[in-house]
Structures are given as structure tokens and as C-alpha cells.
mmCIF file of C-alpha atoms in Angstrom:
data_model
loop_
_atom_site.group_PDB
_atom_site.id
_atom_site.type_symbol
_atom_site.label_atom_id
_atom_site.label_comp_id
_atom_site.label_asym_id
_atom_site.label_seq_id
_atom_site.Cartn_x
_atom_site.Cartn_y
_atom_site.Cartn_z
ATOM 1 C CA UNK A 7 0.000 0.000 0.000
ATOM 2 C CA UNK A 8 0.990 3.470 -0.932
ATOM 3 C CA UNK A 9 0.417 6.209 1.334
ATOM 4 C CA UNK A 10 0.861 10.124 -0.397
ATOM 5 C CA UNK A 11 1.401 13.292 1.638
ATOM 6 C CA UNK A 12 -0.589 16.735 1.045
ATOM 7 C CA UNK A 13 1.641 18.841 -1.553
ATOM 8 C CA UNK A 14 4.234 20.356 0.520
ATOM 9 C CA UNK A 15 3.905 18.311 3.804
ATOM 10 C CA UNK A 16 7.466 17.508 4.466
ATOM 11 C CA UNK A 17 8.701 18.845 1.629
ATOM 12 C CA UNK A 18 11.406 21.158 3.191
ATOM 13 C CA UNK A 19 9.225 24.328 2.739
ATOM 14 C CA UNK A 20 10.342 26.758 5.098
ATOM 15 C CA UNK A 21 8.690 29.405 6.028
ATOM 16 C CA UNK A 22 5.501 28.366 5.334
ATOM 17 C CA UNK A 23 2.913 27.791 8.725
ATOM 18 C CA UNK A 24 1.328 24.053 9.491
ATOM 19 C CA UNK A 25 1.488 21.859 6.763
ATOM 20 C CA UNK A 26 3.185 23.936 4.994
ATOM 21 C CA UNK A 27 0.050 26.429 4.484
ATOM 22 C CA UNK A 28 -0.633 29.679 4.556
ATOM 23 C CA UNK A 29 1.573 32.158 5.787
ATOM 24 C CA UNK A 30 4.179 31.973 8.363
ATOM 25 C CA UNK A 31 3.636 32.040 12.105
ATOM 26 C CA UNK A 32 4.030 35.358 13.669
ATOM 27 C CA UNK A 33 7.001 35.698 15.903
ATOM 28 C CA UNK A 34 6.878 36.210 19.297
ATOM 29 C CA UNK A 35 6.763 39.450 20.492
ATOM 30 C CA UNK A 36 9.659 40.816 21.926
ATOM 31 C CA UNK A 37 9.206 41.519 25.697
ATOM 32 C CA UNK A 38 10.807 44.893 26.880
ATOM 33 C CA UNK A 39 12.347 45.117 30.459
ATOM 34 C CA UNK A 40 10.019 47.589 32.955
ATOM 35 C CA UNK A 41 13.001 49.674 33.180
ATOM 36 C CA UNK A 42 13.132 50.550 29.558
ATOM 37 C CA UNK A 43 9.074 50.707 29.360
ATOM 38 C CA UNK A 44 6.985 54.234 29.658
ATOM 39 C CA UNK A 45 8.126 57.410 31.212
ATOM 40 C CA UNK A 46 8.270 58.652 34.782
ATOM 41 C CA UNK A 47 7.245 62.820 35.649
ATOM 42 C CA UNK A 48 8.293 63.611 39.194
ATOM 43 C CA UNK A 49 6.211 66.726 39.770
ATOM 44 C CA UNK A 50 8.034 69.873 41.320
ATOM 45 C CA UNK A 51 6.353 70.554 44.332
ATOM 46 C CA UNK A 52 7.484 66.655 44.888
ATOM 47 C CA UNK A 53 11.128 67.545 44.659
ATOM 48 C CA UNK A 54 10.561 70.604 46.477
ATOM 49 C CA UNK A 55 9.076 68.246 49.879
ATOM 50 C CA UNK A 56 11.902 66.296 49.170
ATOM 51 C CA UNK A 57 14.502 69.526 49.432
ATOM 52 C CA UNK A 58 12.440 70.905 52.257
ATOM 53 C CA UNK A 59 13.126 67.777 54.471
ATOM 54 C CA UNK A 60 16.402 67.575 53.554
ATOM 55 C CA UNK A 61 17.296 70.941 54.475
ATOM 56 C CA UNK A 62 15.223 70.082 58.487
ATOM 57 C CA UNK A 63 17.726 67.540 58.428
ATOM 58 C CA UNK A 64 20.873 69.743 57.753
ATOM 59 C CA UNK A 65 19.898 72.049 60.128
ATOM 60 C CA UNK A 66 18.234 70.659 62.654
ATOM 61 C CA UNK A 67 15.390 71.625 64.625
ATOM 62 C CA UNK A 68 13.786 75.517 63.760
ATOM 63 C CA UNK A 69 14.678 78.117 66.577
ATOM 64 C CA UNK A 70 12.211 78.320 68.933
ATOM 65 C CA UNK A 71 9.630 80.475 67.275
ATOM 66 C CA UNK A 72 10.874 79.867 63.918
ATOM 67 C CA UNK A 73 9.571 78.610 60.910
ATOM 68 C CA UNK A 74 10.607 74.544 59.365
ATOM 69 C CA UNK A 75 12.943 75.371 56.037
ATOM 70 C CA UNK A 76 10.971 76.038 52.603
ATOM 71 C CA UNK A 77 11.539 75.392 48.805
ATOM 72 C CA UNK A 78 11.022 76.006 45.303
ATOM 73 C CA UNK A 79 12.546 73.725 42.624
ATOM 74 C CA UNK A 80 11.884 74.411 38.805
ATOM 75 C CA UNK A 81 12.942 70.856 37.175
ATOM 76 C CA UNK A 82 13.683 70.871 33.302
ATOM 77 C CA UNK A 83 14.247 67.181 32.263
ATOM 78 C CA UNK A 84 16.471 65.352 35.148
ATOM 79 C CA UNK A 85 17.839 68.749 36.319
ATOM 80 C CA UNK A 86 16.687 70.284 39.329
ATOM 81 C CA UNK A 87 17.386 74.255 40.689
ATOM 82 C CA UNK A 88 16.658 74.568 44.269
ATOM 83 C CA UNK A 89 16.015 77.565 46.566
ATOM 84 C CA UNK A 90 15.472 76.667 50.121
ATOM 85 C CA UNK A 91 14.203 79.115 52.648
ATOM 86 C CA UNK A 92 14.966 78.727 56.327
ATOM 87 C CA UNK A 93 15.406 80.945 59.447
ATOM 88 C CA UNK A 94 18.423 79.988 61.657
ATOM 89 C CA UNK A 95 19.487 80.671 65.224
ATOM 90 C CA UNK A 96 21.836 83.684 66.164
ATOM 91 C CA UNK A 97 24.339 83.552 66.572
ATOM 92 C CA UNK A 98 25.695 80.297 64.649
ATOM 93 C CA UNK A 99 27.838 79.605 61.867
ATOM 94 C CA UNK A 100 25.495 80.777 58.820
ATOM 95 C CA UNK A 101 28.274 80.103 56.030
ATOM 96 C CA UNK A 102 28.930 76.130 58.002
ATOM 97 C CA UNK A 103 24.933 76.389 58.165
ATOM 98 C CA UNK A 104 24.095 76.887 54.615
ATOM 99 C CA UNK A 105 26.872 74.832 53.136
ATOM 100 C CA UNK A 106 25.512 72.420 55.499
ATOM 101 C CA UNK A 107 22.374 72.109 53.493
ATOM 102 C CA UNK A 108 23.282 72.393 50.057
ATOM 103 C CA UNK A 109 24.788 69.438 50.296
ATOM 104 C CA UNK A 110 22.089 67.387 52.180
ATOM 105 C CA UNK A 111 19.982 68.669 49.447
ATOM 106 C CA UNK A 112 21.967 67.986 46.430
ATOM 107 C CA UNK A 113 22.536 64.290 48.006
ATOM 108 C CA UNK A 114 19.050 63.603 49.081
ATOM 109 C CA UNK A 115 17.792 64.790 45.539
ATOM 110 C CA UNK A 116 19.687 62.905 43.449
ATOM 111 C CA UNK A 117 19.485 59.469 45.824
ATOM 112 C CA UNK A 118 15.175 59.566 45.943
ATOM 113 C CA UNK A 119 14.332 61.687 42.228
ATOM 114 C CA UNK A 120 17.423 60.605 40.817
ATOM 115 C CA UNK A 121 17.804 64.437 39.494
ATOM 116 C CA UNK A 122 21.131 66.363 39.212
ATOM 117 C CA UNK A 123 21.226 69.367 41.229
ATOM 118 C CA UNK A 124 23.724 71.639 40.132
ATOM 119 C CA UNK A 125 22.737 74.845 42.340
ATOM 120 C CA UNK A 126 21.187 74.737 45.475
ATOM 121 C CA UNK A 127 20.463 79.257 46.625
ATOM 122 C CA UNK A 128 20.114 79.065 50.323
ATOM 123 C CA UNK A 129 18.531 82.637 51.399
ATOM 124 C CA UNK A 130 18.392 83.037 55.179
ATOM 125 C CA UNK A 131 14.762 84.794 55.883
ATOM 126 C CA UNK A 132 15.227 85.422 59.375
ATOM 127 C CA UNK A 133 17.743 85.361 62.274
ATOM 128 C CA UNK A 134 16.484 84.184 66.283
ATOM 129 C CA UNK A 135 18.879 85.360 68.809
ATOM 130 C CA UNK A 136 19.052 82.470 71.495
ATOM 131 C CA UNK A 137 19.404 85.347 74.155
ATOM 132 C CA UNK A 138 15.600 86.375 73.892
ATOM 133 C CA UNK A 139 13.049 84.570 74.975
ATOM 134 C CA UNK A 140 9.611 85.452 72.786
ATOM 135 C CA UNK A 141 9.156 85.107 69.208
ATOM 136 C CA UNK A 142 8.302 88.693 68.655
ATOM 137 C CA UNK A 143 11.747 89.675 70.475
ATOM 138 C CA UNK A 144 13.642 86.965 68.840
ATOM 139 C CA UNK A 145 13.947 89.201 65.701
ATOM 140 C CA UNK A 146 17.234 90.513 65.184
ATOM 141 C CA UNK A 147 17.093 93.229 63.023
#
């Protein structure tokens, strides 16, 4: 008994899909790692809570009557420009102070937004003596 195969089947066609049939398989889609998928935004006022607790942590507690430290950031791609606002004791080292929290903030910014910051502008809003003793007399002016 002879048994014959469907035209093709066998054959050697490559390419071809089942059988030899139709047209080929499609391939398998190529999977992308997550890291290389989509886009990530880190919003400003984000990076700007992030330099605001960096610069507590530089600096320490406010005076007593004083205001926590403040900050604006203006991000353009993975760059970030910060200006932190804080009120420090008097007298202190305000040059140690403020160097003090540049670099916390440069540091803290790049390690949790992964963002260069190549300034940080400290500006000093307001001075508490440590020899007064109210918050409306702790202004040294």
C-alpha cells in the first residue's frame, strides 16, 4: 500500500505555517524590560518636599519660634534648581549652616528623584537670637 502526503507536507518548505500552508507564524513578540518601558514625571512641588526635608535635616530643629525650612525647585528634564528658605538661630555659623544644606539637598535629591542638582540658593529669611526669649523679640534686626 501506498500512502501520499498533502503537496508540501514535508517537503522542506520553510517558512511556510502548518502543513506547509498559509503564511508563516508570527514571531513572538519581543518583551521589553520595565526599566526601559513608559516614562516617569516627578512633579516639582514633589522635589521641592523632598529639598524641604532635607534641608530640616541639615539644620536641625527651627529656633524656637521659627519657621521649618521652605523650597522652590523648577525641574527641566532630570535637572533640578533649588532655593530653600529657612530661618536659623543667632548667633551660629550661617556660612557652616548653609553649606551644610546644600549638600544634604543635592545628596538627598539625586538618591530619591534621581535628578542632578547643580545649584542649590540658600537665602536666610530670618535670624532668632538664642538670648531672647519670645518670638516677637527673637527678631534681630
Amino acid at each position: 500500500m501506498t500512502v501520499s502526503a498533502a503537496p508540501g507536507a514535508g517537503s522542506g518548505e520553510a517558512g511556510r505555517g502548518p502543513a506547509g500552508l498559509g503564511p508563516p507564524a508570527p514571531a513572538a513578540p519581543r518583551r521589553i524590560p520595565p526599566a526601559e518601558r513608559g516614562a516617569t514625571r516627578i512633579a516639582d512641588r514633589v522635589v521641592a518636599k523632598i529639598a524641604a526635608q532635607a534641608a530640616r535635616e541639615a539644620v536641625g530643629a527651627p529656633p524656637e519660634g521659627g519657621a521649618a525650612p521652605h523650597a522652590a525647585v523648577t525641574v527641566h528634564q532630570d535637572v533640578a534648581r533649588v532655593r530653600v528658605s529657612l530661618e536659623l538661630g543667632y548667633p551660629s555659623d550661617l556660612g557652616a549652616q548653609c553649606g551644610a544644606v546644600r549638600r544634604r539637598v543635592a545628596e538627598r535629591v539625586r538618591a530619591l528623584a534621581g535628578m542632578e542638582v547643580p545649584e542649590v540658593a540658600v537665602q536666610i529669611e530670618r535670624l532668632h537670637s538664642a538670648h531672647t526669649g519670645t518670638a516677637d523679640r527673637g527678631r534681630i534686626t
